[in-house]
Amino acid sequence: MDAKLKLTKGGQKSLSNCFTFERFSFSRHINIDLTAAEVGVLVVFGVKQKDDDEDQISTLTPESSFVFSHLSIPKIAGGNQNQSCLLIRINVQCLQRMLSTIKYSPLGNRQFYEALNSFAMPSCRETNILLSSLDLYSKLPTLESSEVLFESKLLELLWLLNLKAKTNFDRFVSPFLIPKRSFLDAVINKYYKENLSVEQLAGLAGFSVSTFKRKFDEAYKCSPKRWIQEKRLNEAKTLLEFSDRSISEIGYEVGFENISHFIQSFKTKFGITPKALKESFLQKRQSLDQYSIAS
């Protein structure tokens, strides 16, 4: 957990292997990382987000709000005063079990690109009542013996999310329940431009790291790192041919953070630098244009 300026952490409590929860407060803003095996529900009591910062989730009400997320929770901004929070970490397998009792509309195989890693929902009357209960239960010293009660409240939360934020809920939970191979394909094609670790990609695909690597090798006959590199370079080649953007713009566009590395990798694969290839494509286009005019 990485909090900027000030973070006051409370004690973390665990309910078997299914849930952990933690109370804390923060000022200014906070970033929270999650493991691939858990989903986080962050309850923020009394915070309003700004609408003019794309790094922050917007349109939350001044009362209570919550963010549902996998892998990491987007930056949450507070005010000058400490904001009280409750972070609930739910084991993915427990989440899958609870979702089996809820009727929802999962994404089809061709809609994977619409899947969400996180979404936020402002409070309403029903969620305020539920959040008050969660806030109360999190303060009880005997919560370790109340797993069934706490799970029932989380199930109620999922039900409310499905009711109040139907579209976003469907887009968020689908990756946890749809066919694994199809989602492996969707994840790698969606996130190849992002600088994610193998652990993060495995989590997005719903696999352990070892299973992800094995299934990836079966599907693509290479490692995830190699596939991503090849995908980026092939896309860069296409952009060099049909786009007027600069070499640096294209390198960043396809996911390279270091342009020197992009140029070297490109030359290693294609035997020519991006600049030389772009000039070659430009000459061919000019020749074709002149031929068309002459004709």
Tab-separated table of C-alpha atoms in Angstrom:
chain	number	residue	atom	x	y	z
A	1	MET	CA	0.000	0.000	0.000
A	2	ASP	CA	1.483	3.286	-1.100
A	3	ALA	CA	-0.085	6.387	0.367
A	4	LYS	CA	1.060	9.905	-0.359
A	5	LEU	CA	1.551	12.416	2.451
A	6	LYS	CA	-0.216	10.681	5.292
A	7	LEU	CA	-1.680	7.255	5.972
A	8	THR	CA	-2.879	6.021	9.309
A	9	LYS	CA	-3.242	2.254	9.208
A	10	GLY	CA	-5.548	0.281	11.389
A	11	GLY	CA	-5.266	-3.363	12.318
A	12	GLN	CA	-5.849	-5.951	9.634
A	13	LYS	CA	-8.251	-8.755	10.487
A	14	SER	CA	-8.607	-12.039	8.665
A	15	LEU	CA	-11.643	-14.250	8.220
A	16	SER	CA	-10.236	-17.674	7.266
A	17	ASN	CA	-8.746	-17.625	3.754
A	18	CYS	CA	-11.714	-15.869	2.176
A	19	PHE	CA	-11.635	-12.319	3.473
A	20	THR	CA	-9.378	-9.830	5.133
A	21	PHE	CA	-10.319	-6.307	6.042
A	22	GLU	CA	-8.460	-3.288	7.248
A	23	ARG	CA	-9.474	0.114	8.549
A	24	PHE	CA	-7.290	3.149	7.893
A	25	SER	CA	-7.426	6.824	7.066
A	26	PHE	CA	-5.590	8.912	4.492
A	27	SER	CA	-5.215	12.478	3.334
A	28	ARG	CA	-4.620	13.865	-0.167
A	29	HIS	CA	-4.538	10.572	-2.108
A	30	ILE	CA	-3.728	6.888	-1.851
A	31	ASN	CA	-2.830	3.986	-4.147
A	32	ILE	CA	-3.525	0.379	-3.182
A	33	ASP	CA	-2.054	-2.723	-4.803
A	34	LEU	CA	-3.851	-6.065	-4.795
A	35	THR	CA	-2.523	-9.530	-5.540
A	36	ALA	CA	-3.718	-11.517	-8.540
A	37	ALA	CA	-5.650	-13.839	-6.212
A	38	GLU	CA	-7.852	-11.189	-4.634
A	39	VAL	CA	-10.439	-8.567	-5.414
A	40	GLY	CA	-10.604	-5.409	-3.361
A	41	VAL	CA	-13.615	-3.477	-2.180
A	42	LEU	CA	-12.583	-0.067	-0.898
A	43	VAL	CA	-15.216	1.770	1.114
A	44	VAL	CA	-14.459	5.485	1.393
A	45	PHE	CA	-16.522	7.326	3.954
A	46	GLY	CA	-17.259	10.926	3.049
A	47	VAL	CA	-15.120	11.713	-0.003
A	48	LYS	CA	-15.935	13.453	-3.251
A	49	GLN	CA	-13.775	12.962	-6.311
A	50	LYS	CA	-12.762	15.609	-8.814
A	51	ASP	CA	-14.049	15.328	-12.364
A	52	ASP	CA	-11.103	17.060	-14.043
A	53	ASP	CA	-8.395	14.495	-13.277
A	54	GLU	CA	-8.396	11.439	-15.514
A	55	ASP	CA	-6.313	9.502	-12.974
A	56	GLN	CA	-9.122	9.685	-10.455
A	57	ILE	CA	-12.496	8.055	-10.407
A	58	SER	CA	-15.163	10.727	-10.702
A	59	THR	CA	-18.803	11.406	-9.851
A	60	LEU	CA	-18.756	9.930	-6.355
A	61	THR	CA	-21.049	11.480	-3.794
A	62	PRO	CA	-19.911	13.339	-0.659
A	63	GLU	CA	-21.372	10.650	1.605
A	64	SER	CA	-20.014	7.123	1.242
A	65	SER	CA	-18.737	5.451	-1.897
A	66	PHE	CA	-16.922	2.295	-2.836
A	67	VAL	CA	-14.577	1.005	-5.511
A	68	PHE	CA	-14.574	-2.597	-6.701
A	69	SER	CA	-11.237	-3.583	-8.244
A	70	HIS	CA	-8.780	-6.313	-9.259
A	71	LEU	CA	-4.943	-6.047	-9.213
A	72	SER	CA	-4.886	-2.418	-8.095
A	73	ILE	CA	-7.299	0.237	-6.950
A	74	PRO	CA	-7.120	3.473	-8.974
A	75	LYS	CA	-5.867	6.589	-7.229
A	76	ILE	CA	-8.401	7.865	-4.742
A	77	ALA	CA	-8.258	11.535	-3.823
A	78	GLY	CA	-9.250	12.966	-0.495
A	79	GLY	CA	-9.299	16.438	0.963
A	80	ASN	CA	-7.093	18.127	3.506
A	81	GLN	CA	-8.688	16.154	6.315
A	82	ASN	CA	-8.168	12.450	6.911
A	83	GLN	CA	-10.627	10.211	5.088
A	84	SER	CA	-11.829	7.087	6.835
A	85	CYS	CA	-11.700	3.890	4.764
A	86	LEU	CA	-12.441	0.208	4.997
A	87	LEU	CA	-10.552	-2.110	2.636
A	88	ILE	CA	-12.004	-5.585	2.119
A	89	ARG	CA	-9.874	-8.128	0.263
A	90	ILE	CA	-11.882	-11.036	-1.154
A	91	ASN	CA	-10.223	-14.221	-2.344
A	92	VAL	CA	-11.058	-14.737	-6.035
A	93	GLN	CA	-12.212	-18.320	-5.452
A	94	CYS	CA	-14.593	-17.123	-2.739
A	95	LEU	CA	-15.844	-14.426	-5.087
A	96	GLN	CA	-16.501	-17.033	-7.779
A	97	ARG	CA	-18.455	-19.127	-5.284
A	98	MET	CA	-20.599	-16.157	-4.250
A	99	LEU	CA	-21.167	-15.094	-7.851
A	100	SER	CA	-22.606	-18.519	-8.629
A	101	THR	CA	-25.681	-17.513	-6.592
A	102	ILE	CA	-26.275	-14.288	-8.528
A	103	LYS	CA	-27.975	-13.996	-11.902
A	104	TYR	CA	-26.020	-11.693	-14.178
A	105	SER	CA	-25.225	-11.263	-17.871
A	106	PRO	CA	-21.612	-12.255	-18.621
A	107	LEU	CA	-19.782	-10.873	-21.619
A	108	GLY	CA	-19.645	-13.020	-24.721
A	109	ASN	CA	-16.334	-14.181	-26.155
A	110	ARG	CA	-16.275	-11.302	-28.647
A	111	GLN	CA	-16.926	-8.695	-25.964
A	112	PHE	CA	-13.852	-9.334	-23.805
A	113	TYR	CA	-12.372	-5.983	-24.757
A	114	GLU	CA	-15.165	-4.392	-22.705
A	115	ALA	CA	-14.104	-6.098	-19.466
A	116	LEU	CA	-13.304	-3.793	-16.550
A	117	ASN	CA	-10.524	-4.068	-13.977
A	118	SER	CA	-12.324	-1.704	-11.644
A	119	PHE	CA	-15.392	0.446	-11.265
A	120	ALA	CA	-16.819	2.807	-8.690
A	121	MET	CA	-20.351	3.473	-7.585
A	122	PRO	CA	-21.634	6.344	-5.461
A	123	SER	CA	-23.684	5.539	-2.440
A	124	CYS	CA	-27.447	5.309	-2.406
A	125	ARG	CA	-29.918	4.601	0.369
A	126	GLU	CA	-29.544	0.817	0.105
A	127	THR	CA	-25.757	0.826	-0.044
A	128	ASN	CA	-25.517	3.333	2.805
A	129	ILE	CA	-27.410	0.922	5.052
A	130	LEU	CA	-25.134	-1.935	4.031
A	131	LEU	CA	-21.954	0.117	4.403
A	132	SER	CA	-23.021	1.152	7.875
A	133	SER	CA	-23.279	-2.527	8.790
A	134	LEU	CA	-19.855	-3.308	7.324
A	135	ASP	CA	-18.384	-0.362	9.180
A	136	LEU	CA	-19.875	-1.635	12.426
A	137	TYR	CA	-18.795	-5.249	11.916
A	138	SER	CA	-15.255	-4.226	11.077
A	139	LYS	CA	-14.925	-2.664	14.525
A	140	LEU	CA	-16.142	-5.703	16.457
A	141	PRO	CA	-13.378	-7.593	18.299
A	142	THR	CA	-15.151	-10.937	17.792
A	143	LEU	CA	-15.428	-10.689	14.020
A	144	GLU	CA	-13.205	-13.722	13.534
A	145	SER	CA	-16.142	-15.894	14.619
A	146	SER	CA	-18.594	-14.149	12.294
A	147	GLU	CA	-17.436	-15.338	8.878
A	148	VAL	CA	-20.886	-16.490	7.777
A	149	LEU	CA	-22.452	-13.174	8.775
A	150	PHE	CA	-19.754	-11.162	7.035
A	151	GLU	CA	-20.017	-13.268	3.872
A	152	SER	CA	-23.757	-12.690	3.805
A	153	LYS	CA	-23.112	-8.942	3.848
A	154	LEU	CA	-20.624	-9.242	1.001
A	155	LEU	CA	-23.148	-11.292	-0.953
A	156	GLU	CA	-25.666	-8.520	-0.324
A	157	LEU	CA	-23.112	-6.026	-1.641
A	158	LEU	CA	-22.659	-8.064	-4.826
A	159	TRP	CA	-26.417	-8.233	-5.233
A	160	LEU	CA	-26.695	-4.448	-4.892
A	161	LEU	CA	-23.884	-3.902	-7.374
A	162	ASN	CA	-25.667	-6.166	-9.829
A	163	LEU	CA	-28.861	-4.197	-9.280
A	164	LYS	CA	-27.539	-0.629	-9.168
A	165	ALA	CA	-24.564	-0.838	-11.549
A	166	LYS	CA	-25.679	-3.671	-13.800
A	167	THR	CA	-23.564	-2.955	-16.886
A	168	ASN	CA	-20.321	-2.279	-15.020
A	169	PHE	CA	-20.898	-5.236	-12.720
A	170	ASP	CA	-21.305	-7.605	-15.687
A	171	ARG	CA	-18.172	-6.225	-17.315
A	172	PHE	CA	-16.171	-6.616	-14.108
A	173	VAL	CA	-17.144	-10.121	-12.981
A	174	SER	CA	-17.196	-11.827	-16.400
A	175	PRO	CA	-13.419	-12.484	-16.468
A	176	PHE	CA	-13.701	-14.586	-13.326
A	177	LEU	CA	-16.239	-17.021	-14.752
A	178	ILE	CA	-16.007	-17.182	-18.545
A	179	PRO	CA	-14.066	-19.953	-20.339
A	180	LYS	CA	-10.386	-19.731	-19.448
A	181	ARG	CA	-8.813	-20.220	-22.856
A	182	SER	CA	-10.987	-17.609	-24.500
A	183	PHE	CA	-10.187	-15.111	-21.796
A	184	LEU	CA	-6.463	-15.875	-22.074
A	185	ASP	CA	-6.664	-14.780	-25.716
A	186	ALA	CA	-8.679	-11.704	-24.838
A	187	VAL	CA	-6.397	-10.595	-22.010
A	188	ILE	CA	-3.154	-10.833	-23.948
A	189	ASN	CA	-4.631	-9.011	-26.951
A	190	LYS	CA	-6.092	-6.284	-24.762
A	191	TYR	CA	-3.101	-5.597	-22.521
A	192	TYR	CA	-0.054	-6.208	-24.726
A	193	LYS	CA	0.612	-2.455	-24.904
A	194	GLU	CA	0.598	-2.122	-21.118
A	195	ASN	CA	3.745	-2.709	-19.102
A	196	LEU	CA	2.293	-5.457	-16.921
A	197	SER	CA	4.208	-8.239	-15.245
A	198	VAL	CA	3.531	-11.903	-15.980
A	199	GLU	CA	1.975	-12.110	-12.512
A	200	GLN	CA	-0.471	-9.327	-13.385
A	201	LEU	CA	-1.366	-10.874	-16.742
A	202	ALA	CA	-1.915	-14.227	-15.051
A	203	GLY	CA	-4.241	-12.588	-12.550
A	204	LEU	CA	-6.219	-10.867	-15.282
A	205	ALA	CA	-6.616	-14.199	-17.062
A	206	GLY	CA	-7.672	-15.931	-13.847
A	207	PHE	CA	-4.702	-18.320	-13.640
A	208	SER	CA	-1.805	-18.922	-11.323
A	209	VAL	CA	1.517	-17.796	-12.815
A	210	SER	CA	2.686	-21.346	-13.545
A	211	THR	CA	-0.626	-22.313	-15.168
A	212	PHE	CA	-0.668	-19.098	-17.186
A	213	LYS	CA	2.827	-19.740	-18.559
A	214	ARG	CA	1.990	-23.348	-19.402
A	215	LYS	CA	-1.287	-22.528	-21.139
A	216	PHE	CA	0.298	-19.610	-22.938
A	217	ASP	CA	3.039	-21.836	-24.303
A	218	GLU	CA	0.414	-24.354	-25.439
A	219	ALA	CA	-1.566	-21.633	-27.213
A	220	TYR	CA	1.201	-19.493	-28.709
A	221	LYS	CA	4.299	-21.738	-28.662
A	222	CYS	CA	6.355	-19.016	-26.981
A	223	SER	CA	6.617	-17.100	-23.720
A	224	PRO	CA	4.268	-14.172	-22.911
A	225	LYS	CA	7.228	-11.775	-23.059
A	226	ARG	CA	8.238	-12.989	-26.519
A	227	TRP	CA	4.666	-12.834	-27.838
A	228	ILE	CA	4.174	-9.281	-26.563
A	229	GLN	CA	7.466	-8.179	-28.111
A	230	GLU	CA	6.533	-9.683	-31.483
A	231	LYS	CA	3.039	-8.204	-31.364
A	232	ARG	CA	4.342	-4.722	-30.602
A	233	LEU	CA	7.003	-4.821	-33.313
A	234	ASN	CA	4.611	-6.100	-35.980
A	235	GLU	CA	2.118	-3.379	-35.113
A	236	ALA	CA	4.896	-0.791	-35.195
A	237	LYS	CA	5.846	-1.935	-38.692
A	238	THR	CA	2.271	-1.436	-39.860
A	239	LEU	CA	2.136	2.035	-38.317
A	240	LEU	CA	5.437	2.973	-39.941
A	241	GLU	CA	3.969	2.092	-43.322
A	242	PHE	CA	0.567	3.724	-43.015
A	243	SER	CA	0.991	6.428	-40.367
A	244	ASP	CA	2.659	9.834	-40.509
A	245	ARG	CA	3.546	9.742	-36.809
A	246	SER	CA	7.144	10.011	-35.657
A	247	ILE	CA	9.305	7.044	-34.639
A	248	SER	CA	9.009	7.985	-30.968
A	249	GLU	CA	5.232	8.352	-31.147
A	250	ILE	CA	4.892	4.941	-32.744
A	251	GLY	CA	7.229	3.333	-30.205
A	252	TYR	CA	5.223	4.705	-27.308
A	253	GLU	CA	1.950	3.860	-29.042
A	254	VAL	CA	2.726	0.144	-29.240
A	255	GLY	CA	3.931	-0.066	-25.648
A	256	PHE	CA	7.673	0.618	-25.549
A	257	GLU	CA	8.803	2.891	-22.729
A	258	ASN	CA	12.365	3.219	-24.027
A	259	ILE	CA	12.666	4.346	-27.656
A	260	SER	CA	16.287	3.226	-27.937
A	261	HIS	CA	15.182	-0.261	-26.920
A	262	PHE	CA	12.355	-0.082	-29.457
A	263	ILE	CA	14.749	0.866	-32.268
A	264	GLN	CA	17.237	-1.871	-31.366
A	265	SER	CA	14.521	-4.538	-31.035
A	266	PHE	CA	13.004	-3.477	-34.345
A	267	LYS	CA	16.357	-3.693	-36.127
A	268	THR	CA	17.055	-7.109	-34.604
A	269	LYS	CA	13.728	-8.473	-35.863
A	270	PHE	CA	13.481	-6.843	-39.294
A	271	GLY	CA	17.127	-6.138	-40.108
A	272	ILE	CA	16.436	-2.446	-40.637
A	273	THR	CA	15.869	0.548	-38.371
A	274	PRO	CA	12.375	2.067	-38.033
A	275	LYS	CA	13.638	5.292	-39.624
A	276	ALA	CA	15.088	3.515	-42.645
A	277	LEU	CA	11.943	1.432	-43.086
A	278	LYS	CA	9.721	4.490	-42.827
A	279	GLU	CA	11.801	6.286	-45.458
A	280	SER	CA	11.586	3.219	-47.695
A	281	PHE	CA	7.807	3.098	-47.368
A	282	LEU	CA	7.625	6.840	-48.082
A	283	GLN	CA	9.690	6.477	-51.247
A	284	LYS	CA	7.449	3.645	-52.450
A	285	ARG	CA	4.330	5.725	-51.847
A	286	GLN	CA	5.832	8.700	-53.683
A	287	SER	CA	6.781	6.462	-56.605
A	288	LEU	CA	3.252	5.064	-56.757
A	289	ASP	CA	1.792	8.573	-56.622
A	290	GLN	CA	4.039	9.719	-59.475
A	291	TYR	CA	3.119	6.633	-61.490
A	292	SER	CA	-0.580	7.318	-60.934
A	293	ILE	CA	-0.186	10.934	-62.064
A	294	ALA	CA	1.773	9.903	-65.144
A	295	SER	CA	-0.884	7.375	-66.053
